[in-house]
PDB file of C-alpha atoms in Angstrom:
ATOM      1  CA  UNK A   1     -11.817  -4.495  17.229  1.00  0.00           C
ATOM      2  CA  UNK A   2      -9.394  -2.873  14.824  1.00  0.00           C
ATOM      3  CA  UNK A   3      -9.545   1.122  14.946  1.00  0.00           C
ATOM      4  CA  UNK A   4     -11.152   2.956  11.938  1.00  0.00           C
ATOM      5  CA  UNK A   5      -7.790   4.418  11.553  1.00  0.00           C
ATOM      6  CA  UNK A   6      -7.979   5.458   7.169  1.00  0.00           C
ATOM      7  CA  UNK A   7      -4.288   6.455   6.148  1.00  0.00           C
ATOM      8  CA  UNK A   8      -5.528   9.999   5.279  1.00  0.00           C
ATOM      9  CA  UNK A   9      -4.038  11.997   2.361  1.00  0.00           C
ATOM     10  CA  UNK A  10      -1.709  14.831   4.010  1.00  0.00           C
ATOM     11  CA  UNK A  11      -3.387  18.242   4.025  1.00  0.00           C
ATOM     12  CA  UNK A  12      -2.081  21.143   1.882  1.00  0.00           C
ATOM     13  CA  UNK A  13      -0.656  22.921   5.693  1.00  0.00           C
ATOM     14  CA  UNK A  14       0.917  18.999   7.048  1.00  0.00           C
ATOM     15  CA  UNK A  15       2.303  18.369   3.620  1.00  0.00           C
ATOM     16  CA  UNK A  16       4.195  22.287   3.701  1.00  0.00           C
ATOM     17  CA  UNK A  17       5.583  20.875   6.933  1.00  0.00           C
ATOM     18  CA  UNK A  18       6.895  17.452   6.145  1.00  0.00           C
ATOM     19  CA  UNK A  19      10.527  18.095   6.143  1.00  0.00           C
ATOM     20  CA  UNK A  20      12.902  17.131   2.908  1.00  0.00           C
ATOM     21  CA  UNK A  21      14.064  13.492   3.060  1.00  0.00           C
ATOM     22  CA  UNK A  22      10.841  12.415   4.787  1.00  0.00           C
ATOM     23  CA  UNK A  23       9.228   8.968   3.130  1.00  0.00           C
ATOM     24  CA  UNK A  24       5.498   9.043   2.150  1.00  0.00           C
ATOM     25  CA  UNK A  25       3.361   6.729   0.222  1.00  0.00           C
ATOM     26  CA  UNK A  26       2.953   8.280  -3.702  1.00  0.00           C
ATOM     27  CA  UNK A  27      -0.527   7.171  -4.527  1.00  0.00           C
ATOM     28  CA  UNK A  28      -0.024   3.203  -5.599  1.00  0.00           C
ATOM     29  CA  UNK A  29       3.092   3.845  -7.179  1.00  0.00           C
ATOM     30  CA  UNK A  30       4.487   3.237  -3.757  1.00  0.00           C
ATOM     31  CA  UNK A  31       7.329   4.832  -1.240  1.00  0.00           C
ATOM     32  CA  UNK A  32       8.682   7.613  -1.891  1.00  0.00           C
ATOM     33  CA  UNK A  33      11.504  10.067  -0.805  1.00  0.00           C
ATOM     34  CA  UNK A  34      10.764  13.328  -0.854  1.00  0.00           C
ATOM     35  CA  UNK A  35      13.724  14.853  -2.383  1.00  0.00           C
ATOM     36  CA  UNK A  36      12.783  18.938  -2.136  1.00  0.00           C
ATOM     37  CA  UNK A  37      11.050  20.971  -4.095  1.00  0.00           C
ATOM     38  CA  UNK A  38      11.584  22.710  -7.839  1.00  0.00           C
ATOM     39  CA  UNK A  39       9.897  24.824 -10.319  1.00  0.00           C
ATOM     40  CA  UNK A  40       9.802  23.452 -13.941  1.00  0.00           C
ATOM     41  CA  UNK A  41       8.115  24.329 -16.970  1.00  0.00           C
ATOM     42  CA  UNK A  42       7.511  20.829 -18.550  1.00  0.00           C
ATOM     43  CA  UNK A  43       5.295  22.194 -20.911  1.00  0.00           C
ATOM     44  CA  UNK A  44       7.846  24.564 -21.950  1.00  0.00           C
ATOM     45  CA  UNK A  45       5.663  27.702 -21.051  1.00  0.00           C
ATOM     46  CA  UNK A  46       4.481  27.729 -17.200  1.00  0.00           C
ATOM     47  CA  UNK A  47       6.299  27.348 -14.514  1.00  0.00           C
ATOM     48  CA  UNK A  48       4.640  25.157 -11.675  1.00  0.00           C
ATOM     49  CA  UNK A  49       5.959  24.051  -8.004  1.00  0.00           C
ATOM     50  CA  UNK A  50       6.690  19.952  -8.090  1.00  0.00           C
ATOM     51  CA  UNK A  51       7.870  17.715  -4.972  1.00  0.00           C
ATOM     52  CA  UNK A  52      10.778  15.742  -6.046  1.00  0.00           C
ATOM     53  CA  UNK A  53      10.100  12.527  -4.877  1.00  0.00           C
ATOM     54  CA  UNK A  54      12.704   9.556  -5.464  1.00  0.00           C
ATOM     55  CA  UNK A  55      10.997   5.515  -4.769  1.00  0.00           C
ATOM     56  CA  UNK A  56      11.887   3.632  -2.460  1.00  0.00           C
ATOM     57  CA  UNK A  57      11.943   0.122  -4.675  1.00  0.00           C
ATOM     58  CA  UNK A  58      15.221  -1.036  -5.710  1.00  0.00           C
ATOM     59  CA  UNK A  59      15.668  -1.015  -9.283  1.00  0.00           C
ATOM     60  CA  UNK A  60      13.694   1.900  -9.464  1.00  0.00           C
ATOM     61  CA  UNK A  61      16.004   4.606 -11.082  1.00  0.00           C
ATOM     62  CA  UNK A  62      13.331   7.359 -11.240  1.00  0.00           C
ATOM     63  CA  UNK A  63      12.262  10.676  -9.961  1.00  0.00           C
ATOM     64  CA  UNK A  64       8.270  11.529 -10.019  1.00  0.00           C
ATOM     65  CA  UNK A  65       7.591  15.196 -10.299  1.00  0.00           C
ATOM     66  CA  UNK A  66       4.256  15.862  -8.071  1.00  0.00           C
ATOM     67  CA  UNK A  67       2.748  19.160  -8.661  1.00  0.00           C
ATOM     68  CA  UNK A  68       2.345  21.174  -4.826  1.00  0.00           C
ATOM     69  CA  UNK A  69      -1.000  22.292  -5.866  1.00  0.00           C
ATOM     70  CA  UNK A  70      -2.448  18.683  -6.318  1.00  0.00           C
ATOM     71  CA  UNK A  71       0.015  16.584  -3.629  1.00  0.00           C
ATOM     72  CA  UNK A  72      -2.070  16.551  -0.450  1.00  0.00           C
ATOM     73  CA  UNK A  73      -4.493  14.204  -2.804  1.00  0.00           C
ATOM     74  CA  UNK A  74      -1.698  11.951  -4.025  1.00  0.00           C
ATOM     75  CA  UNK A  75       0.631  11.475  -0.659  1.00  0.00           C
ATOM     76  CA  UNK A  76      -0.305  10.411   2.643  1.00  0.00           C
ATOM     77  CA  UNK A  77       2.245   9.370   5.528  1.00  0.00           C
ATOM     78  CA  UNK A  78       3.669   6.433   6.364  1.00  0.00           C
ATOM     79  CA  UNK A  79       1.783   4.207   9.069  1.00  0.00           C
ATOM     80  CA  UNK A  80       3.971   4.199  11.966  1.00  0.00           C
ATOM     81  CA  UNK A  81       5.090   0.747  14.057  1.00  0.00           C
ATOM     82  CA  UNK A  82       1.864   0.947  16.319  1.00  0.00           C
ATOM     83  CA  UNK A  83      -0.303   0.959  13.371  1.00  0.00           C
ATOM     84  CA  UNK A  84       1.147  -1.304  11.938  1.00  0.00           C
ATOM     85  CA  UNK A  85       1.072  -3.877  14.755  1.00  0.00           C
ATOM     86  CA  UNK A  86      -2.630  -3.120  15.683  1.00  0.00           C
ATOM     87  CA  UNK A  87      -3.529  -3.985  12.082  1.00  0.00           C
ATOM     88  CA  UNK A  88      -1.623  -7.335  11.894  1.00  0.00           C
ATOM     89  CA  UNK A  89      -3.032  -7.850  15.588  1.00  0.00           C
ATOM     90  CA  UNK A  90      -6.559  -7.203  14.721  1.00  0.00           C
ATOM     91  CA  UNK A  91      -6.726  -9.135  10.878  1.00  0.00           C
ATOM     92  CA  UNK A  92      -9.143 -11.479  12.541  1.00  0.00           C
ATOM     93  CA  UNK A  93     -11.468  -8.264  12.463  1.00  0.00           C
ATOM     94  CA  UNK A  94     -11.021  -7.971   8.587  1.00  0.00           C
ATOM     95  CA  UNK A  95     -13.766  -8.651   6.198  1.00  0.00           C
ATOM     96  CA  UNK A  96     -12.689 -12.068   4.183  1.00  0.00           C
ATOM     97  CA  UNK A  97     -14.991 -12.200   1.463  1.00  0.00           C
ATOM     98  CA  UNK A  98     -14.466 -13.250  -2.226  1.00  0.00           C
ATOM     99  CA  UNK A  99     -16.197 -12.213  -5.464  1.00  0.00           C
ATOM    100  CA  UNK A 100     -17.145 -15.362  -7.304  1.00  0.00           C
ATOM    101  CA  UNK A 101     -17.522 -13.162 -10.993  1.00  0.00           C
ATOM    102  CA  UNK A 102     -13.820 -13.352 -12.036  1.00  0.00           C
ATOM    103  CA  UNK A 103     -13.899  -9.834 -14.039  1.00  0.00           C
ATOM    104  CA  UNK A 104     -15.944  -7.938 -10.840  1.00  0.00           C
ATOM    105  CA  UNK A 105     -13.166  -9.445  -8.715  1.00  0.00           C
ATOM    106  CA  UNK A 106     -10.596  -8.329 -10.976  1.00  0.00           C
ATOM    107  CA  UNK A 107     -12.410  -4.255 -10.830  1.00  0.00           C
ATOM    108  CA  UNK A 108     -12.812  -4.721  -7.459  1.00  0.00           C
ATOM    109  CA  UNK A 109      -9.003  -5.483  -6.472  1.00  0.00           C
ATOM    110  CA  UNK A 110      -7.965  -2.872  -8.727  1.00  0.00           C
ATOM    111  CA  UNK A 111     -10.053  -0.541  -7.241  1.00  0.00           C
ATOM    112  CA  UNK A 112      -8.886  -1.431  -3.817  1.00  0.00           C
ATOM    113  CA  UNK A 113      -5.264  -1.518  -4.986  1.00  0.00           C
ATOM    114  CA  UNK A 114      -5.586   2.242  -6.526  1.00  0.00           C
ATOM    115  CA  UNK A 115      -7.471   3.551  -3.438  1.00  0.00           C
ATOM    116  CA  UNK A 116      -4.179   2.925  -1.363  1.00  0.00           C
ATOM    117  CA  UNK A 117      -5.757   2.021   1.699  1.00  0.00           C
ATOM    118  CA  UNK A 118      -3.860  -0.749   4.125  1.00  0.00           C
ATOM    119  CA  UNK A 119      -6.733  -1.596   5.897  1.00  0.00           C
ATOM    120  CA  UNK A 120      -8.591  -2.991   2.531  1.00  0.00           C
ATOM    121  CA  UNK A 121      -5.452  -4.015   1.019  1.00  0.00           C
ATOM    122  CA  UNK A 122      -4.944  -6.558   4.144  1.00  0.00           C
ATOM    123  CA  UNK A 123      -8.383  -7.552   3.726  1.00  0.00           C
ATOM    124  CA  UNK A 124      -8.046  -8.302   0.391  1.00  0.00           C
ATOM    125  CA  UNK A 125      -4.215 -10.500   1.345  1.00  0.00           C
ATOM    126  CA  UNK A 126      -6.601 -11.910   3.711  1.00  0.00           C
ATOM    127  CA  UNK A 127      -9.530 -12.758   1.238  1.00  0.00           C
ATOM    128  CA  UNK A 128      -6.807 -14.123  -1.616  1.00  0.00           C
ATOM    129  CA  UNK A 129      -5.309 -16.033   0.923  1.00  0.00           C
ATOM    130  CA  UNK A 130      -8.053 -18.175   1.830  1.00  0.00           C
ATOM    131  CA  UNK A 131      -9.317 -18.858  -1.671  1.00  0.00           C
ATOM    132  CA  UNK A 132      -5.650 -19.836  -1.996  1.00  0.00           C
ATOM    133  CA  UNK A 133      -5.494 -22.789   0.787  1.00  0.00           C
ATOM    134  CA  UNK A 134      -9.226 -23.503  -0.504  1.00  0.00           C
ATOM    135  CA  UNK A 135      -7.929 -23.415  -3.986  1.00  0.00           C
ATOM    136  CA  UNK A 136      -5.190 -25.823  -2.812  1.00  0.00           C
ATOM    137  CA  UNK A 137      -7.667 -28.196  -0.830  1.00  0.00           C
ATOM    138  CA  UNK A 138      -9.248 -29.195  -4.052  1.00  0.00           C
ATOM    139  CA  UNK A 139      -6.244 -29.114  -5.793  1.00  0.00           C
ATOM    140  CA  UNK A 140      -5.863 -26.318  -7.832  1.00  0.00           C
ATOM    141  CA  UNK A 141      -4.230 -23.074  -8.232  1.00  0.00           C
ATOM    142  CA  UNK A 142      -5.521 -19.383  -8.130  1.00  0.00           C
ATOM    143  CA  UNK A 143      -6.255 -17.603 -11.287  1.00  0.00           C
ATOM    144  CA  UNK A 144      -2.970 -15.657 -12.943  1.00  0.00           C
ATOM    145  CA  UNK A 145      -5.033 -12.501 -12.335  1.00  0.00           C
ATOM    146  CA  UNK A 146      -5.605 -13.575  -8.481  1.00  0.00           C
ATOM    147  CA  UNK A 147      -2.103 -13.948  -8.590  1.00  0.00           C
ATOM    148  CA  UNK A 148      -1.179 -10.346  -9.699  1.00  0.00           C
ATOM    149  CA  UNK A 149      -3.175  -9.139  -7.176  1.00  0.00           C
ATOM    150  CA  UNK A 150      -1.978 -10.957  -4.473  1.00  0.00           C
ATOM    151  CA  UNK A 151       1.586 -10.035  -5.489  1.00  0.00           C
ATOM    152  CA  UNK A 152       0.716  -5.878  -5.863  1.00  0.00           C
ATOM    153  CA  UNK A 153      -1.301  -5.992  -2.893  1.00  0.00           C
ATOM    154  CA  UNK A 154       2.074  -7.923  -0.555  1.00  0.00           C
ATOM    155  CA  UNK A 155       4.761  -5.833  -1.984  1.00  0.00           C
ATOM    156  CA  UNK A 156       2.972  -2.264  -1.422  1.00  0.00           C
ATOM    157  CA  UNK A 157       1.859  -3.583   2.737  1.00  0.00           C
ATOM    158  CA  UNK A 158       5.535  -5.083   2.490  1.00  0.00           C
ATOM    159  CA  UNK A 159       7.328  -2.197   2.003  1.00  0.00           C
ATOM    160  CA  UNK A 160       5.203   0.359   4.601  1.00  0.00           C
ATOM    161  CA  UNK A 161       5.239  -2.471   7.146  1.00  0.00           C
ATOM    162  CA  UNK A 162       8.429  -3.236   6.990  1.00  0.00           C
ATOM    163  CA  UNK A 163      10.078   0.491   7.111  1.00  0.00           C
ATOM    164  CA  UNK A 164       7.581   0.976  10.017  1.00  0.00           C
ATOM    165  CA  UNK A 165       8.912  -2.199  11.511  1.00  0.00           C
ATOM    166  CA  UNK A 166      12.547  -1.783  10.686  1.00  0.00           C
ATOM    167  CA  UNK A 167      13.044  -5.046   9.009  1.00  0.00           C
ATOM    168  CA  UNK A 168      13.455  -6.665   5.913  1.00  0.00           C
ATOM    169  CA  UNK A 169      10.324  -6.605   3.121  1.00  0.00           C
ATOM    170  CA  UNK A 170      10.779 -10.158   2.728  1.00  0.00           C
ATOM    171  CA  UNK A 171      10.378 -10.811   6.644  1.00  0.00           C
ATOM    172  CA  UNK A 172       6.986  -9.763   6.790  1.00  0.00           C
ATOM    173  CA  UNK A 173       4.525 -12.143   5.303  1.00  0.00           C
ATOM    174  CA  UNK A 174       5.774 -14.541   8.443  1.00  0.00           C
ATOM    175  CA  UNK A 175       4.326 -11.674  10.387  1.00  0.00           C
ATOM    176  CA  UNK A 176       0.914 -11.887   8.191  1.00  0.00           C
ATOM    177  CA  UNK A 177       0.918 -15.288   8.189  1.00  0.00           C
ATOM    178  CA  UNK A 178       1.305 -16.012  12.319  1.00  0.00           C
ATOM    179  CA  UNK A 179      -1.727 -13.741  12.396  1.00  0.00           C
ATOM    180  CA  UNK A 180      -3.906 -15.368   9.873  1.00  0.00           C
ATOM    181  CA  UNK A 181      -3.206 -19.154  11.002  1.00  0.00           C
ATOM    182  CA  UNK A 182      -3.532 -17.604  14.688  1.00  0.00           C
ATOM    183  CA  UNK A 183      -6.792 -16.243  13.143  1.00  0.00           C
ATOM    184  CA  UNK A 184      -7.505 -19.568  12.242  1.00  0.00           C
ATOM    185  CA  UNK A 185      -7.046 -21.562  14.794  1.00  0.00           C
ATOM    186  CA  UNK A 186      -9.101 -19.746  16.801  1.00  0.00           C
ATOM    187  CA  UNK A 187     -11.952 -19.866  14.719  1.00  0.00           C
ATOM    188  CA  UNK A 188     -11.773 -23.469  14.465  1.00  0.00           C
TER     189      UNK A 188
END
């Protein structure tokens, strides 16, 4: 049975105490450095506390500005190598279930994709994944939409797993993919 273990946002007190340089997870914008912290007045009048936070994506050339006062609802730590593996090890346990109204499904995986949660975004890998080989039985292809969300879903799990894991982004749907044809040959 796979732990209720929520990646939590970090509390106002943790998040004074993650140290500069640490990597957390920005909301669904994805991994982020955090860089220190500055005082700006983008409005030109008030001055307000920000984390500097630099992605982790390549290509990404940006810095996101996070106002202190509102971070510990944005940011939440990284899952660490245990979690990781006891997620992977336990997708079996996942809920695999799939919307048949096209534009619910398409609310309900942006939902899940904004709420940043790895436990429902495996799920849903899970879910698109078997509509996919279904999809493929009878010869056809997942909607472009589908698609999209499949592909958001992968590359934000990607990147946590694989910094937790210390290997390459690209390495880990093989990891996903052991565990959900070991999933279903065991079901079989």
């Amino acid at each position: 049975m796979v732990s209720t273990m929520t990646p939590m946002a970090l509390s106002p007190e943790t998040l004074q105490a993650v140290p500069k340089e640490s990597w957390v997870m920005y909301s669904a914008t994805g991994i982020c450095r955090i860089l220190g912290r500055e005082k700006k007045r983008f409005d030109g009048v008030h001055e307000t506390e920000y984390y500097k936070l630099e992605p982790l994506r390549e290509g990404a050339h940006s810095v996101y500005y996070v106002p202190v006062l509102t971070a510990a609802s944005k940011l939440r730590p990284l899952m660490d190598a245990p979690q990781v593996h006891e997620l992977i090890q336990h997708i079996q346990d996942l809920p695999c279930r799939w919307c048949a109204d096209r534009n619910a499904r398409k609310e309900l995986f942006h939902q899940i994709l904004r709420q940043d949660n790895p436990k429902q975004l495996l799920a849903m890998v899970k879910s698109l994944h078997a509509q996919q080989e279904a999809q493929s039985r009878a010869g056809k292809k997942l909607s472009s939409s589908d698609e999209a969300a499949l592909h958001s879903a992968e590359q934000i799990l990607n990147e946590e797993f694989a910094l937790a894991l210390h290997m390459q982004p690209g390495e880990i749907p093989i990891l996903v993919q052991q565990a959900l044809h070991t999933t279903s040959r065991a079901e079989s």
